[in-house]
Amino acid sequence: MNILRRYSIAPSENHTPGVSVKEYESRITFRIDGRESSYVFQVDKEGNLEHLYWGALIAPEDDLTYLTKCNIPGLFDPTGILDTNTNTNSDENILIRNDSAFGRERQNFVGKNSKLLEWSDGGTGDFREPSFKVKHKNGSTNCPLKYKDYKVMKGKPDILESALPSVYVESENECTTLEVIMVDEVTDFSVSLFYTVMHKYDIIIRRVQAHNNGEYPAVLEKLVSCTVDFDAEYEYHLTQLSGSWARERHINTNKLPNGVSNVKSVRGTSSHQSNPFVVISSDFEAEEDFGQCFGLCLVYSGNFSITSEISENKRLRVNAGINEEMFSWLLGSKTDSDSNVFCSPEVILSYSGNGLGGLSRDMHRMIRENLIPKQWRYKVPLTCINTWEATYFNFVQKDVVEIAQAAKNAGIELLVLDDGWFGKRDNPTSSLGDWVPYEKKIPNGLNNLVQEVNDAGLEFGIWVEPEMVSADSKLFREHSDWCLRVPDRSLTLGRHQLVLDLTRDDVIDYVYNAMKDLFTSANIKYVKWDMNRHLTDIYSSKLDSNRQGEVSHRFMLGVYKIFKKLTTEFPSIRIETCSGGGGRFDAGMLAFSSQIWTSDNTDALSRMEIQYGTSLAYPLSTMGAHVSAVPNHQTNRSTSMKTRSLLAMCGTFGYELDPRKWTTKDTEEIKSYIEIFKNISKVIYEGDLYRLWNPFKTKSMAWMIVSQDKKRAVAFAFKVQREIGSLDPRLKTRGLDGDKLYNVKELCPRTLVVNKASGALEHSSVGYPILGDDIVLKGKTLERAGLPVNFLFDGDSVCYEFCSK
Ligand code: DGJ
């Protein structure tokens, strides 16, 4: 076939990542190459975008259109278009096969339902889950879109809806963007599909922009961020991160059944229960280091849905985007240029031919370098002490300052004053919205308190929950219409609080100004931004009845707007987001906050699973992790200081303890862990993660982090439940340079002692190493022969450091 036109930003012949487009007589092919992967689709004769391939890199010269030969015409597929004006039937142009079925001639026409598609409309022959749904003036939702045009651009264009969080690049050479436009000629409704390939990863960022250019307004009832069709396999597996409060992001992998499966949230947040991230693995369950994995991660924090549909011919369709449940959006007509466009959130598509491990490492690097706020990219946060589990609501200024002074002795650098400092807040029943210091607790103003904490040698951080209002608050008494509420119905409380109506500009302004006043009132270096209930009573008094379906998404846009303004104006304040622990741990939040509180469950053994599950998508540097008291306040379980410390070091590393209770020996021990963390934190924050033992499959967990230059690494192993007389496998390293010599040293070596007061078995901080002296071995020996570990009790742990000679 003759190539009529060829356009290529990055020549793909030598596998340079980029986009290449080939135009033939009756079709156009689009090919998107990442570092080691390809994504290919074409415009078919009917103007559909037909998906051809997503997977490992394929030869650049090969034309993949032959793959469409495996399309089987469905017996009930629509067979053509009857043009009622000319009375011509496009069926006539279609070859008739001689095999007879269903009592009539069968045609070779392959309808939409039997194709792999990049974008799909409902009601005109594709019976799978559609990519969008738009209701026109006449009540019909039919809207068959045909290919119209394309553009290839260097870099990544901004999203028109500027409030939405997005992946960023610093130079246009880091990525290439393809925009493909599809139009419905009858209504002039169109969509632009954006594909941005990140050159140094196997990652494509997709998003969609819908545009109503018709005479009349239309109602968008669904618009996903991407549709991805996969060709038939014997089996597909889906891995998702699901859980509950205090048990977030446990790994769940299941074989996909025929029909539709849905990972979703309608709680107004991404939620504790589900996460907007899934991995599809084809043919067999993905292993850590082996197998093909396809990841989808929404850059969004509100209601979402990721549906997977196995159709009758064993093909798989995955749709990811805003949840269509409770969603609709009124699009203006062509004359309403400020309201006739709708932008979907971004979705990160990642491919790995090296199992889940490869997929996670690419996601981690991309999130660290292209998503979290730039200013925090290579900065390890200060080690912190958070007052929540030390005092809960029960403190006055003196307590806070004493905590700071005692924490300073151990080398802690930042104090975070948690809930209870504002309004008249002595418990969770009041004051959210009244963001002024509680005089009873902080009599001389916040600045004075912060000054005293600074004088003690610590920086200061503060807790807020700006999206909420307490029923018992000055704000609610003055503006009872400022919360989400349905007229003439009673209000639904959650933790005694209501959700502010952040679809409204006046409420957004109030929250922004309250935060701005707070941030400028004292030397604040850090903010913990909490959100402690889910959305109900989804209704805004400021929106017309035909716009009430917009509330949940507008709420999210309002939250993002506030974040954007504040993070732009206060770039030196680090934000940790939180939602009753890890109820909003998603890529949308990470665009504004470099870290997220991973869970309210601070028990080390529970955290093992929570942090391991979270690491499938999100880097260790983003996981808020603190050492807390024993027995643990959530589980009543006791684990050693060493194990609690090592787990917290695999995150942002801080404390929820009351340092006023520490003995000199405790302080010295904590100081020694902080020194260890300081020494290895760069590796943990910027290195590549290799998961070694899976806590969901074994009663233990191990992983290691290897610096990008492979000169340094740290490995951690934890034992949930030890079995007497049974050995643990040797810890076989991953990711080291096989030919490099490494000095292997056990950090915080082990010694078992009996705590005379409690009778509990604990580690002494001065111990003996398992290996005796440090040893020097080649990377390949460590990977193949491994290192011995020898756990002595439930919850025991070990940590090795590797430094190349
Ligand atoms: C929920 C958070 O996850 C906790 O850490 C703490 O900040 C409380 N909220 C305070 O109300």
PDB file of N, CA and C and ligand atoms in Angstrom, residues 388 418-419 463 495 528 530 532 578 580-581 597 600, ligand 1:
ATOM      1  N   TRP A 388      -1.300  14.280  67.344  1.00  0.00           N
ATOM      2  CA  TRP A 388      -2.610  13.633  67.403  1.00  0.00           C
ATOM      3  C   TRP A 388      -2.667  12.491  68.420  1.00  0.00           C
ATOM      4  N   ASP A 418      -1.932  18.932  65.503  1.00  0.00           N
ATOM      5  CA  ASP A 418      -3.071  18.304  64.817  1.00  0.00           C
ATOM      6  C   ASP A 418      -4.380  18.938  65.283  1.00  0.00           C
ATOM      7  N   ASP A 419      -5.458  18.255  65.079  1.00  0.00           N
ATOM      8  CA  ASP A 419      -6.818  18.723  65.350  1.00  0.00           C
ATOM      9  C   ASP A 419      -6.970  19.292  66.770  1.00  0.00           C
ATOM     10  N   TRP A 463      -2.691  21.442  61.410  1.00  0.00           N
ATOM     11  CA  TRP A 463      -3.767  20.623  60.835  1.00  0.00           C
ATOM     12  C   TRP A 463      -4.949  21.511  60.438  1.00  0.00           C
ATOM     13  N   ARG A 495     -19.448  12.424  61.284  1.00  0.00           N
ATOM     14  CA  ARG A 495     -18.532  12.938  62.326  1.00  0.00           C
ATOM     15  C   ARG A 495     -18.972  14.332  62.789  1.00  0.00           C
ATOM     16  N   LYS A 528      -1.230  19.929  57.327  1.00  0.00           N
ATOM     17  CA  LYS A 528      -1.883  18.626  57.141  1.00  0.00           C
ATOM     18  C   LYS A 528      -3.341  18.927  56.810  1.00  0.00           C
ATOM     19  N   ASP A 530      -6.886  17.721  56.067  1.00  0.00           N
ATOM     20  CA  ASP A 530      -7.684  16.515  56.332  1.00  0.00           C
ATOM     21  C   ASP A 530      -9.065  16.616  55.680  1.00  0.00           C
ATOM     22  N   ASN A 532     -12.735  14.499  56.629  1.00  0.00           N
ATOM     23  CA  ASN A 532     -13.172  13.371  57.452  1.00  0.00           C
ATOM     24  C   ASN A 532     -14.600  12.866  57.265  1.00  0.00           C
ATOM     25  N   CYS A 578      -4.882  14.181  53.530  1.00  0.00           N
ATOM     26  CA  CYS A 578      -5.307  13.112  54.427  1.00  0.00           C
ATOM     27  C   CYS A 578      -6.817  13.050  54.309  1.00  0.00           C
ATOM     28  N   GLY A 580      -9.312  10.979  56.780  1.00  0.00           N
ATOM     29  CA  GLY A 580      -9.539   9.909  57.750  1.00  0.00           C
ATOM     30  C   GLY A 580      -8.487   8.826  57.538  1.00  0.00           C
ATOM     31  N   GLY A 581      -7.224   9.254  57.470  1.00  0.00           N
ATOM     32  CA  GLY A 581      -6.149   8.337  57.083  1.00  0.00           C
ATOM     33  C   GLY A 581      -6.006   8.384  55.573  1.00  0.00           C
ATOM     34  N   TRP A 597      -1.237  11.143  54.096  1.00  0.00           N
ATOM     35  CA  TRP A 597      -1.274  10.284  55.286  1.00  0.00           C
ATOM     36  C   TRP A 597      -1.872   8.933  54.855  1.00  0.00           C
ATOM     37  N   ASP A 600      -5.019   5.782  59.074  1.00  0.00           N
ATOM     38  CA  ASP A 600      -5.116   6.048  60.506  1.00  0.00           C
ATOM     39  C   ASP A 600      -4.614   4.864  61.310  1.00  0.00           C
TER      40      ASP A 600
HETATM   41  C1  DGJ B   1      -8.096  11.900  60.807  1.00  0.00           C
HETATM   42  C2  DGJ B   1      -6.615  11.823  60.555  1.00  0.00           C
HETATM   43  O1  DGJ B   1      -6.317  10.732  59.751  1.00  0.00           O
HETATM   44  C3  DGJ B   1      -5.891  11.767  61.884  1.00  0.00           C
HETATM   45  O2  DGJ B   1      -4.521  11.594  61.685  1.00  0.00           O
HETATM   46  C4  DGJ B   1      -6.179  13.008  62.646  1.00  0.00           C
HETATM   47  O3  DGJ B   1      -5.633  14.113  61.996  1.00  0.00           O
HETATM   48  C5  DGJ B   1      -7.684  13.150  62.831  1.00  0.00           C
HETATM   49  N1  DGJ B   1      -8.384  13.071  61.600  1.00  0.00           N
HETATM   50  C6  DGJ B   1      -7.987  14.463  63.494  1.00  0.00           C
HETATM   51  O4  DGJ B   1      -9.340  14.681  63.581  1.00  0.00           O
END
